[in-house]
GROMACS .gro file of C-alpha atoms in nm:
model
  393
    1UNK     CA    1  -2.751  -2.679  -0.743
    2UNK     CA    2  -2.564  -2.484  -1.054
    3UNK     CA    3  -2.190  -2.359  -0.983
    4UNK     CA    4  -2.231  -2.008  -0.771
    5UNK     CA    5  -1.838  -1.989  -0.761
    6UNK     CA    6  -1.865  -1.717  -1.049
    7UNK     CA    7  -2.025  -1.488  -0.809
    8UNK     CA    8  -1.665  -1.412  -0.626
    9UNK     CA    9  -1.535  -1.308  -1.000
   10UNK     CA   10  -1.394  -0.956  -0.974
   11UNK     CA   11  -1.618  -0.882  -1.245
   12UNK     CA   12  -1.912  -0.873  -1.011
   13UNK     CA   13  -1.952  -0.649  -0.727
   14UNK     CA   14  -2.136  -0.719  -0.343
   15UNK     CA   15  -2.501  -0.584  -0.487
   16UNK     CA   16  -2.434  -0.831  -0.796
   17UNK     CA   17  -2.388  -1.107  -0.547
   18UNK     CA   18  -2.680  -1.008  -0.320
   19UNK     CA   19  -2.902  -0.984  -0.618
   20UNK     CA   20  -2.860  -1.351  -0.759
   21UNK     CA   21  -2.889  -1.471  -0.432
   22UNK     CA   22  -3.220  -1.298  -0.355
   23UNK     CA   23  -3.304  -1.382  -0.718
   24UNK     CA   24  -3.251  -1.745  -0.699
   25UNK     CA   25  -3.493  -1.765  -0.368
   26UNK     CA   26  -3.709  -1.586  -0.547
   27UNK     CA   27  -3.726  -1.828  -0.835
   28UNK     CA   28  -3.717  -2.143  -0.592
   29UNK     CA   29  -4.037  -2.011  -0.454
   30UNK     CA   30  -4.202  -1.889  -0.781
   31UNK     CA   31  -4.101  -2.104  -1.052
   32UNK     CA   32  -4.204  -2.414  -1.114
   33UNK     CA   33  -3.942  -2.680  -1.347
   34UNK     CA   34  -3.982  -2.559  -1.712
   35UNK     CA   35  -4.198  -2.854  -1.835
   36UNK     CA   36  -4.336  -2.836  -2.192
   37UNK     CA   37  -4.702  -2.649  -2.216
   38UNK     CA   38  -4.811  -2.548  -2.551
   39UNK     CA   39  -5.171  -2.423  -2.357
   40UNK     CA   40  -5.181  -2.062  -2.396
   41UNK     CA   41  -4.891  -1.901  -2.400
   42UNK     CA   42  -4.981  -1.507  -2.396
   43UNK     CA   43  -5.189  -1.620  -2.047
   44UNK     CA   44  -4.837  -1.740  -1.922
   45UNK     CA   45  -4.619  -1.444  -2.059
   46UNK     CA   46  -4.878  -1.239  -1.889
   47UNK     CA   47  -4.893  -1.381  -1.578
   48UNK     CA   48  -4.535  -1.431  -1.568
   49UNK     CA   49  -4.478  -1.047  -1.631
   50UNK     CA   50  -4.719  -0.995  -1.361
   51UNK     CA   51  -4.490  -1.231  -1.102
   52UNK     CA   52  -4.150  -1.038  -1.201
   53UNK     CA   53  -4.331  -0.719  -1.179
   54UNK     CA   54  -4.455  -0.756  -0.817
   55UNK     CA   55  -4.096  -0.940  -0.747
   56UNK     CA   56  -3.914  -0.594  -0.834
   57UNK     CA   57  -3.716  -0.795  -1.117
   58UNK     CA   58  -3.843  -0.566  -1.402
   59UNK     CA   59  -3.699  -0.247  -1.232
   60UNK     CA   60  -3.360  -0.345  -1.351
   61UNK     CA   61  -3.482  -0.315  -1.735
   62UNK     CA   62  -3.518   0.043  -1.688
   63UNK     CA   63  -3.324   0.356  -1.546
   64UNK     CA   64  -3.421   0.445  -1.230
   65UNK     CA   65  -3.582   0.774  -1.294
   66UNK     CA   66  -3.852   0.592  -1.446
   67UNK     CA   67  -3.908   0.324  -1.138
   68UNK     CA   68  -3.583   0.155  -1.226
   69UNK     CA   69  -3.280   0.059  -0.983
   70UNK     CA   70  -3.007   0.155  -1.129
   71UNK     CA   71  -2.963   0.500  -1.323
   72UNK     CA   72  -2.825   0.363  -1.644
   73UNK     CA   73  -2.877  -0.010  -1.749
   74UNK     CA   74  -2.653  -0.175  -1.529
   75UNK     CA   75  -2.554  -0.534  -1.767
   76UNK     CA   76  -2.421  -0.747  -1.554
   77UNK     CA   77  -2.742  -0.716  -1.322
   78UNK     CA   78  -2.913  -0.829  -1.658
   79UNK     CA   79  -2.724  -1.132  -1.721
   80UNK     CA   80  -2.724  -1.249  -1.388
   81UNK     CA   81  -3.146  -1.244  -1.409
   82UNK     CA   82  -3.123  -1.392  -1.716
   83UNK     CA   83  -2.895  -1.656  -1.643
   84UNK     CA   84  -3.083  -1.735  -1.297
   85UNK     CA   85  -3.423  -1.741  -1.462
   86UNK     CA   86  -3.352  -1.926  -1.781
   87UNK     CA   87  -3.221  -2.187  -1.558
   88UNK     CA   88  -3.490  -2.209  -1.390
   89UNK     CA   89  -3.764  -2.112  -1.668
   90UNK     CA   90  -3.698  -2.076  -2.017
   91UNK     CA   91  -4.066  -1.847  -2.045
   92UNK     CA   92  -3.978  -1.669  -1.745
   93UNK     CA   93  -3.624  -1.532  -1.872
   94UNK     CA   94  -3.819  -1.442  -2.266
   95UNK     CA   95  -4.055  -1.205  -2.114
   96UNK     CA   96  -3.771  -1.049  -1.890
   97UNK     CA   97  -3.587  -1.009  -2.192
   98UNK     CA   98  -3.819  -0.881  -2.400
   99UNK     CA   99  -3.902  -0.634  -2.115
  100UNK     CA  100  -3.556  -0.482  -2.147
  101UNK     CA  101  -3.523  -0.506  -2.512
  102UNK     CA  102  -3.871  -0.398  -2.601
  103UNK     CA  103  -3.786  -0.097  -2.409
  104UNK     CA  104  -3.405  -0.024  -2.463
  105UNK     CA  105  -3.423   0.215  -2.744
  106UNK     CA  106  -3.678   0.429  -2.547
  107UNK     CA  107  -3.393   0.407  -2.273
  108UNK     CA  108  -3.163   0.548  -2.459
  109UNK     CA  109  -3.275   0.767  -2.722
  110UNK     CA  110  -3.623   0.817  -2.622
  111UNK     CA  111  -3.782   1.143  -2.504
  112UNK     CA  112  -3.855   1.249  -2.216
  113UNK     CA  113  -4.230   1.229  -2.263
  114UNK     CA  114  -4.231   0.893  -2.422
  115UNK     CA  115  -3.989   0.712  -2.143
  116UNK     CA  116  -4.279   0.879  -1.911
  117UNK     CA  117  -4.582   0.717  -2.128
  118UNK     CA  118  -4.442   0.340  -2.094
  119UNK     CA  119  -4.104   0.285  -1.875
  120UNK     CA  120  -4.297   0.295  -1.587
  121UNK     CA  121  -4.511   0.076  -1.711
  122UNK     CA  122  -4.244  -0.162  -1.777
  123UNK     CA  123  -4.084  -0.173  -1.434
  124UNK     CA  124  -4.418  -0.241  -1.242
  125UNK     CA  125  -4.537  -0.516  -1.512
  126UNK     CA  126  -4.847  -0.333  -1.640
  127UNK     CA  127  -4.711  -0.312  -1.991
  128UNK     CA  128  -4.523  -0.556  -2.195
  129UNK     CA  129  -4.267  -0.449  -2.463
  130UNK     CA  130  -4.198  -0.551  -2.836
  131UNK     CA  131  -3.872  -0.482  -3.071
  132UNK     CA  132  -4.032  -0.481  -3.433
  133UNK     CA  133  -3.694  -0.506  -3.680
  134UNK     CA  134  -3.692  -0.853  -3.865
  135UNK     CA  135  -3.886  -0.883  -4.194
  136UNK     CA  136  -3.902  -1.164  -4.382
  137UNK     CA  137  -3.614  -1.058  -4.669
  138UNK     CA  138  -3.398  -0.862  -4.410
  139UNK     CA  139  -3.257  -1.046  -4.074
  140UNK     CA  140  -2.976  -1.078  -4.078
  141UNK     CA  141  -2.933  -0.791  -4.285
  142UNK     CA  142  -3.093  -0.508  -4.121
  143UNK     CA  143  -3.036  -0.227  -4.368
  144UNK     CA  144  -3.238  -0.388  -4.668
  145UNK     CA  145  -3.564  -0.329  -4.500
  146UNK     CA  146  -3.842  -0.214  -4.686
  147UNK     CA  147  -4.120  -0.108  -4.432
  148UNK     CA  148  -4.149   0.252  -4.503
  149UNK     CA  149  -4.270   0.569  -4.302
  150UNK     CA  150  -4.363   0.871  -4.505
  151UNK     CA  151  -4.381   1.232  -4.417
  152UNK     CA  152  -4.741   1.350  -4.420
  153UNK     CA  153  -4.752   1.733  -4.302
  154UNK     CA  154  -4.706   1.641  -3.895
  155UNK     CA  155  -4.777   1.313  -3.934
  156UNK     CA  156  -4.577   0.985  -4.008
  157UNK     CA  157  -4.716   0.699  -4.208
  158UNK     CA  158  -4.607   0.378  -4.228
  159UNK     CA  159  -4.646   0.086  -4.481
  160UNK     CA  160  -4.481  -0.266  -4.504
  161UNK     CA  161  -4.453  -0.566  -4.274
  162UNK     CA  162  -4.217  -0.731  -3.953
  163UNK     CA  163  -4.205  -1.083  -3.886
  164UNK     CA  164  -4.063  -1.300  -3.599
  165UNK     CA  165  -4.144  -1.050  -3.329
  166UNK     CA  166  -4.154  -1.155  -2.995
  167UNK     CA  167  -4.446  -1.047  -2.801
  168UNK     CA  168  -4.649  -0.994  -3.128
  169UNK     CA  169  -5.022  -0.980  -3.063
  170UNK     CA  170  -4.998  -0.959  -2.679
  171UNK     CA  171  -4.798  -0.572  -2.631
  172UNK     CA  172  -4.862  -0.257  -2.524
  173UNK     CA  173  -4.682  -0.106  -2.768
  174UNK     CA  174  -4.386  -0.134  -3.031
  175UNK     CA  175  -4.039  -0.019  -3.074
  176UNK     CA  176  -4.075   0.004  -3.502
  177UNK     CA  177  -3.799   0.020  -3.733
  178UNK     CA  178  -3.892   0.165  -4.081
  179UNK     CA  179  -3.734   0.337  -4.339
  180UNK     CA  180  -3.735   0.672  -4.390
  181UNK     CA  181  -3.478   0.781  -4.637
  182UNK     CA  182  -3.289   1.027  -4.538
  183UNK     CA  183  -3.015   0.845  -4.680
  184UNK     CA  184  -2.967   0.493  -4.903
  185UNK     CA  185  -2.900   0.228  -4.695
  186UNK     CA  186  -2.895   0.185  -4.269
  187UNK     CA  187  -2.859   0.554  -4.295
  188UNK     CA  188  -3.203   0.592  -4.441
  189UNK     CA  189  -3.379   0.398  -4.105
  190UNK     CA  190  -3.597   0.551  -3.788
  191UNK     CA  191  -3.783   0.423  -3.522
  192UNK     CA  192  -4.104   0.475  -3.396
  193UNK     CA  193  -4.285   0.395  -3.097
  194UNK     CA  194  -4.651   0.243  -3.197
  195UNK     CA  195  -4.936   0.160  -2.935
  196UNK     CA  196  -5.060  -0.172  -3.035
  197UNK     CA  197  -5.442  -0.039  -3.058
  198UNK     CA  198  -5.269   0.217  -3.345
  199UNK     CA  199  -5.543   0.163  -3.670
  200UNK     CA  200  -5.335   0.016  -3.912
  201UNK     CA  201  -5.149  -0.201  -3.763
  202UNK     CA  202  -5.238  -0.582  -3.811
  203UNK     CA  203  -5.183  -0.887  -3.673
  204UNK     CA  204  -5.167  -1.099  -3.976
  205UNK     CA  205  -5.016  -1.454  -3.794
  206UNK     CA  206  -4.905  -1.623  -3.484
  207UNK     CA  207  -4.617  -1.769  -3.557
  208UNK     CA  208  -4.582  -2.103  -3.357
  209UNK     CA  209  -4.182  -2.176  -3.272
  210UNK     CA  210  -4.030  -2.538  -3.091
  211UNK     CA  211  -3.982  -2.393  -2.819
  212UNK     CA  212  -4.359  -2.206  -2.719
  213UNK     CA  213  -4.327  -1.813  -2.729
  214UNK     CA  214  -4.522  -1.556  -2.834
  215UNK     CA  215  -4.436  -1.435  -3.200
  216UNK     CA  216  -4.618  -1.305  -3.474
  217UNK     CA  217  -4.609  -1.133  -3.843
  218UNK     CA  218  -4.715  -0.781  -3.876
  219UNK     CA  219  -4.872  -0.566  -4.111
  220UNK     CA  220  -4.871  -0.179  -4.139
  221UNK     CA  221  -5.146  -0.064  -4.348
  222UNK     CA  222  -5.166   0.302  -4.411
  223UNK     CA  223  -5.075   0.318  -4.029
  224UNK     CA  224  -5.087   0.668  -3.937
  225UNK     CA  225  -4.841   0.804  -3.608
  226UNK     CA  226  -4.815   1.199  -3.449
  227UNK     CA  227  -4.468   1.332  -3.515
  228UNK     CA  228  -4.387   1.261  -3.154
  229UNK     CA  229  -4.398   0.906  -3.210
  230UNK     CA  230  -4.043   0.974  -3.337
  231UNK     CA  231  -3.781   0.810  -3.128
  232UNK     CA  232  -3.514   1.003  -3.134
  233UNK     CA  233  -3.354   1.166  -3.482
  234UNK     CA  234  -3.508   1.061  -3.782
  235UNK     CA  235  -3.226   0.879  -4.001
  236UNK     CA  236  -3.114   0.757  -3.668
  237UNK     CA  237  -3.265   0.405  -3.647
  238UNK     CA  238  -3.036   0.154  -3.756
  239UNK     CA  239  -2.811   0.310  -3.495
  240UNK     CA  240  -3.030   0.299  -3.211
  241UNK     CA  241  -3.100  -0.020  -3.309
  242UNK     CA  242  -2.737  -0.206  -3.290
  243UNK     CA  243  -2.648   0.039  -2.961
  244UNK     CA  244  -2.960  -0.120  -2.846
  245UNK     CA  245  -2.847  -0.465  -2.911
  246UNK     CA  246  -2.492  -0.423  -2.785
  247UNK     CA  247  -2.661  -0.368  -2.410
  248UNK     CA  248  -2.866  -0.692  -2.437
  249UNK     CA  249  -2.687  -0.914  -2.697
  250UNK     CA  250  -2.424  -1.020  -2.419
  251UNK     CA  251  -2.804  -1.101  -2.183
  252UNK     CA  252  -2.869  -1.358  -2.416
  253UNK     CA  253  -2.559  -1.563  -2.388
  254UNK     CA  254  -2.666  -1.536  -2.035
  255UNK     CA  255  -2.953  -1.655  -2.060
  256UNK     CA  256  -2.809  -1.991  -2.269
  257UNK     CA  257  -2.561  -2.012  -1.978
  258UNK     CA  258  -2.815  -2.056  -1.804
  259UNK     CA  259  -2.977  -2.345  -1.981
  260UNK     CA  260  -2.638  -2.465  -2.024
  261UNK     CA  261  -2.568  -2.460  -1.639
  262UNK     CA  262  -2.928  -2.624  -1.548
  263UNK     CA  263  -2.805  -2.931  -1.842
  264UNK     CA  264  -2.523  -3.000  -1.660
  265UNK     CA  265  -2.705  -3.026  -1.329
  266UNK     CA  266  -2.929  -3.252  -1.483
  267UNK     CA  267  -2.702  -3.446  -1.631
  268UNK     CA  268  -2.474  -3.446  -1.308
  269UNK     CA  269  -2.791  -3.629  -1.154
  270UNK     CA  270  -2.839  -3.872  -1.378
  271UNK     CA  271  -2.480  -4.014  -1.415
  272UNK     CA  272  -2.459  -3.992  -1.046
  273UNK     CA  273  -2.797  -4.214  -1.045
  274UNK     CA  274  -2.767  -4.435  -1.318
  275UNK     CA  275  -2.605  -4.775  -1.300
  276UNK     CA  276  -2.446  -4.943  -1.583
  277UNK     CA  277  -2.271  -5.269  -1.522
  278UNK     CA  278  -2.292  -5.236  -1.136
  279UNK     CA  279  -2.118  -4.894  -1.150
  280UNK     CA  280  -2.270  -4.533  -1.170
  281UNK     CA  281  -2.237  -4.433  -1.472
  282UNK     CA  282  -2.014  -4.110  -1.357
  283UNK     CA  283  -1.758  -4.348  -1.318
  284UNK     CA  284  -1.685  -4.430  -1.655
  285UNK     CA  285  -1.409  -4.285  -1.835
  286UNK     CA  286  -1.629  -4.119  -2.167
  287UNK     CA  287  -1.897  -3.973  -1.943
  288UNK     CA  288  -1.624  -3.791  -1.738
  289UNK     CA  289  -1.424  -3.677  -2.021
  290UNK     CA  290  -1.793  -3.500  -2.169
  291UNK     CA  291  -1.847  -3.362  -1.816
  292UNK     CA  292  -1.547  -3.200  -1.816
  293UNK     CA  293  -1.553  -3.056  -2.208
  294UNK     CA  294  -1.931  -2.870  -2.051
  295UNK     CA  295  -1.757  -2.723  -1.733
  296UNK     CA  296  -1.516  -2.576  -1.912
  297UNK     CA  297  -1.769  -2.448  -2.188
  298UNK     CA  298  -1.994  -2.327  -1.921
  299UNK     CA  299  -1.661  -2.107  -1.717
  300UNK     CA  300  -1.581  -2.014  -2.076
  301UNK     CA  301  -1.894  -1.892  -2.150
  302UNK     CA  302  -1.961  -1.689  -1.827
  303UNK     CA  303  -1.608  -1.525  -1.855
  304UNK     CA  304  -1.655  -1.421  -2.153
  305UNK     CA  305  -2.045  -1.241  -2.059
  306UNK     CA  306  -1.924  -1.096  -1.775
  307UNK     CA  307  -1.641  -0.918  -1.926
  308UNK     CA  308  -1.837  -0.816  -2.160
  309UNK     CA  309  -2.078  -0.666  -1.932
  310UNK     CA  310  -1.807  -0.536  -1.679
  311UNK     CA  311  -1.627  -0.370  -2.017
  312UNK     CA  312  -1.977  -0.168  -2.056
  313UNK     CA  313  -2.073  -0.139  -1.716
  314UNK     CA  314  -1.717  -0.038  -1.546
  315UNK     CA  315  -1.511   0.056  -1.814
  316UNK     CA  316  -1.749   0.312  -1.996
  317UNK     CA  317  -1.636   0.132  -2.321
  318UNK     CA  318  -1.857   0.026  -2.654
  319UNK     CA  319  -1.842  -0.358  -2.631
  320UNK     CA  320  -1.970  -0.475  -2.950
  321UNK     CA  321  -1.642  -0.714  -2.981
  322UNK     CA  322  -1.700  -0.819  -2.608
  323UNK     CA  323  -2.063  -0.903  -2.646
  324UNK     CA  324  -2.037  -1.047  -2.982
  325UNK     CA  325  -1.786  -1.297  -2.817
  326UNK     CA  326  -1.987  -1.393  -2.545
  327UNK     CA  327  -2.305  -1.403  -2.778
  328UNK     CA  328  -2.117  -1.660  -3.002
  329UNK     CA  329  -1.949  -1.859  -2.783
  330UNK     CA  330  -2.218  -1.931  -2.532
  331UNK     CA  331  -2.493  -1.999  -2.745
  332UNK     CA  332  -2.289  -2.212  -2.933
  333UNK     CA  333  -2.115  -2.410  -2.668
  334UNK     CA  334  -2.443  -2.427  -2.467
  335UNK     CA  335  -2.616  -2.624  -2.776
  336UNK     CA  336  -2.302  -2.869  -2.720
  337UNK     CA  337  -2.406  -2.947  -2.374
  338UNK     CA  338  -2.720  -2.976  -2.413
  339UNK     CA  339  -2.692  -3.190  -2.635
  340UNK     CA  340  -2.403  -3.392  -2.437
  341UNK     CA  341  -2.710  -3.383  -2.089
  342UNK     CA  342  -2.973  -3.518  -2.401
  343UNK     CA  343  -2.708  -3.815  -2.466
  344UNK     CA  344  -2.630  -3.938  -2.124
  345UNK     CA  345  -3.018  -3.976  -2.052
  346UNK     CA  346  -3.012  -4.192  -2.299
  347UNK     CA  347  -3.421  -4.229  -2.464
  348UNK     CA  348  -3.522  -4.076  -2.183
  349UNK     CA  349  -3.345  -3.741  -2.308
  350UNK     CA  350  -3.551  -3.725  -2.621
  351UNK     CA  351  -3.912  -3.767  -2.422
  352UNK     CA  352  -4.104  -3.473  -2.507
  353UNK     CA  353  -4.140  -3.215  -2.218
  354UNK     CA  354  -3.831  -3.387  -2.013
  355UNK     CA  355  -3.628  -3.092  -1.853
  356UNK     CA  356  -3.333  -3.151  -2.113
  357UNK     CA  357  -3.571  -3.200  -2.434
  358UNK     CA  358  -3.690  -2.873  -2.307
  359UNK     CA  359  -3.393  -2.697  -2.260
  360UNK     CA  360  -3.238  -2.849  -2.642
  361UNK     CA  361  -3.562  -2.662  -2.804
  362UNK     CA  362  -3.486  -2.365  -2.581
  363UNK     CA  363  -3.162  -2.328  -2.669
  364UNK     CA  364  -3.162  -2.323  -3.025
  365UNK     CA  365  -3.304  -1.991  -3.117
  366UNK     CA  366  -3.104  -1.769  -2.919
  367UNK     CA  367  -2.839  -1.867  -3.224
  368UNK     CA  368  -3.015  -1.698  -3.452
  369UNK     CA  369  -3.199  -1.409  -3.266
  370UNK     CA  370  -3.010  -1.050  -3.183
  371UNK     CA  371  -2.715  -1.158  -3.465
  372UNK     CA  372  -2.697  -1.524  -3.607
  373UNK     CA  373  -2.353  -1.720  -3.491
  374UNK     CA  374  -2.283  -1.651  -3.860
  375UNK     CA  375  -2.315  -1.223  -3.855
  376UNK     CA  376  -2.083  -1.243  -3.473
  377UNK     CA  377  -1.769  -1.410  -3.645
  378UNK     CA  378  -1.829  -1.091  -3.893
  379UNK     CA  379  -1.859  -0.867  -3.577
  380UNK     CA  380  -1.537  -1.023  -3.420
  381UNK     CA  381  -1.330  -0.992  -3.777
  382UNK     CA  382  -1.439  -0.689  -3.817
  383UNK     CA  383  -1.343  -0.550  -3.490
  384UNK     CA  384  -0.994  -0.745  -3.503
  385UNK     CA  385  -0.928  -0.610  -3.807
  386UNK     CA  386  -1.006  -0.257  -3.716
  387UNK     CA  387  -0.767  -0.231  -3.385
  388UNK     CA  388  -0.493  -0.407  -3.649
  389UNK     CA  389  -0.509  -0.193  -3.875
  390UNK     CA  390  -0.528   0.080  -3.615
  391UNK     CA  391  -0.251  -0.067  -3.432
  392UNK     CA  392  -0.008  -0.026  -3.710
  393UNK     CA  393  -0.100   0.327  -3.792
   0.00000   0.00000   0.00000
């Protein structure tokens, strides 16, 4: 059983604590262990979103005028499903996620007709959600893309091409990013929301990942939208998109805390278990000194989410310092103990579709998607720089 001692932080509050209790029952019941199964994925997403649909867990993706729970996205409620689930089931906590992001810049900048066409939708489980941003020359760096959306009397239409996006093939509808050019640059960006039946819009690939999610490339050709499909202000895009990353960048470090937590469960088992020259192998000197270095990445790594969260959710404050913190430091540190769980099961840790084989090809991606380790030490500089320099003015 993971560490519930973080529950009695002062960051969380009584209906936090209830939640992840009710959560984890939940998941006990519902979820089985996260073996590997590369057999039809969509068929699990889908089901999956189903189960957390009829379990109420979607409601806390959206605000509650729209079937939600809380009236604005409440974070720390989102990192404590994520964390629960991905430590229970890697799938399970991607389509939650992509329920929240696939749907966050309707949240917040949407209108009041569109967050009535799909949040709904989203809460119950009936729809499933999709952020279209990457392309292939422009991750990292979101203002060089080149998928365009021209004026066309009422009308938008959009050419050009998104790769990498989660829930590609199998979503209701898309959250699109495109250029627009009102301005050079990420002040030249707008986003769209696009039903996937839209004509013009292809699926050109499934992309298949180590760890099994749904992701695919694709294609706009000629892809005509209403003007209404306009989220938002046009010009406002890249915008939307990093506020809508600063409420769910600190979910995914919660969501590797999770993994991380479930590793050292696992590997708290085995050492426990395993004999090596007629002692358990918890009693010897290395394998305690790695058990400690993951508890105290794991309390690191919560701390640093849940102040993050709390900073958004209590203090009213823009967290992008905060989250890029926890982002870093808990995907990072929860590849290191993963990889410390892999190691003290010995071959055994390297079987293909063992619980910590799983959770090492989980893990990986989440250091790459929502802002690369790399672009968060540029967020953190940036920030520390900025409230120097402001500091001394």
């Amino acid at each position: 059983m993971a560490d519930r001692s973080f529950l009695d932080w002062p960051f969380l509050d009584d209906s936090h604590r209830a939640l992840a209790e009710r959560l984890e029952d939940w998941c006990v019941q519902e979820l089985a262990s996260p073996g590997h199964d590369d057999s039809d994925i969509d068929a699990q997403c889908l089901a999956l979103l189903s189960r957390l649909g009829e379990g109420g867990w979607l409601r806390y993706a959206v605000p509650a005028q729209f079937g939600g729970v809380f009236e604005t996205l409440d974070v720390r409620s989102l990192c404590l499903i994520r964390e629960t689930l991905a430590r229970h089931s890697g799938l399970a906590d991607f389509v939650f996620a992509m329920q929240g992001l696939g749907s966050g810049t309707v949240s917040l900048f949407g209108s009041p007709a569109q967050k009535a066409a799909i949040l709904p939708g989203i809460a119950e489980g009936s729809r499933m959600g999709a952020f279209a941003l990457t392309e292939l020359d422009s991750g990292s760096d979101v203002a060089g893309m080149t998928t365009q959306a021209v004026r066309d009397g009422d009308d938008w239409v959009i050419d050009g091409a998104k790769t990498y996006i989660s829930n590609g093939g199998i979503a209701s509808q898309y959250v699109l990013f495109a250029r627009t050019g009102e301005a050079p640059g990420a002040r030249g960006i707008s986003a769209f929301l696009v039903p996937a039946d839209t004509p013009g819009l292809e699926i050109v690939e499934r992309i298949r990942v180590s760890a099994p999610h749904p992701l695919a490339t694709l294609r706009f050709n000629a892809m005509r939208l209403p003007g209404d499909a306009l989220v938002g202000e046009a010009g406002r895009g890249f915008m939307q998109a990093m506020a809508t990353l600063d409420v769910f960048r600190t979910t995914v470090g919660a969501a590797a805390l999770g993994f991380a937590r479930r590793a050292l469960d696992e590997a708290t088992q085995r050492v426990l278990g395993r004999q090596l020259q007629g002692k358990a192998l918890a009693e010897n000197a290395v394998v305690q000194a790695q058990l400690a270095d993951m508890a105290l990445d794991i309390d690191m790594a919560a701390l640093l989410i849940y102040r993050a969260a709390w900073t958004r959710d209590v203090q009213g404050l823009r967290n992008t310092r905060e989250a890029a913190m926890a982002k870093l430091h808990a995907t990072d540190s929860a590849q290191s103990v993963i990889d410390k769980a892999m190691q003290m099961h010995g071959g055994l840790g390297v079987v293909h579709g063992h619980i910590v084989e799983t959770l090492f090809r989980e893990v990986r991606a989440l250091r790459i998607y929502e802002g690369a380790s790399e672009v968060q030490r540029v967020v953190i500089a940036r920030e520390h720089l900025a409230l120097a320099k402001g500091a001394r003015t």
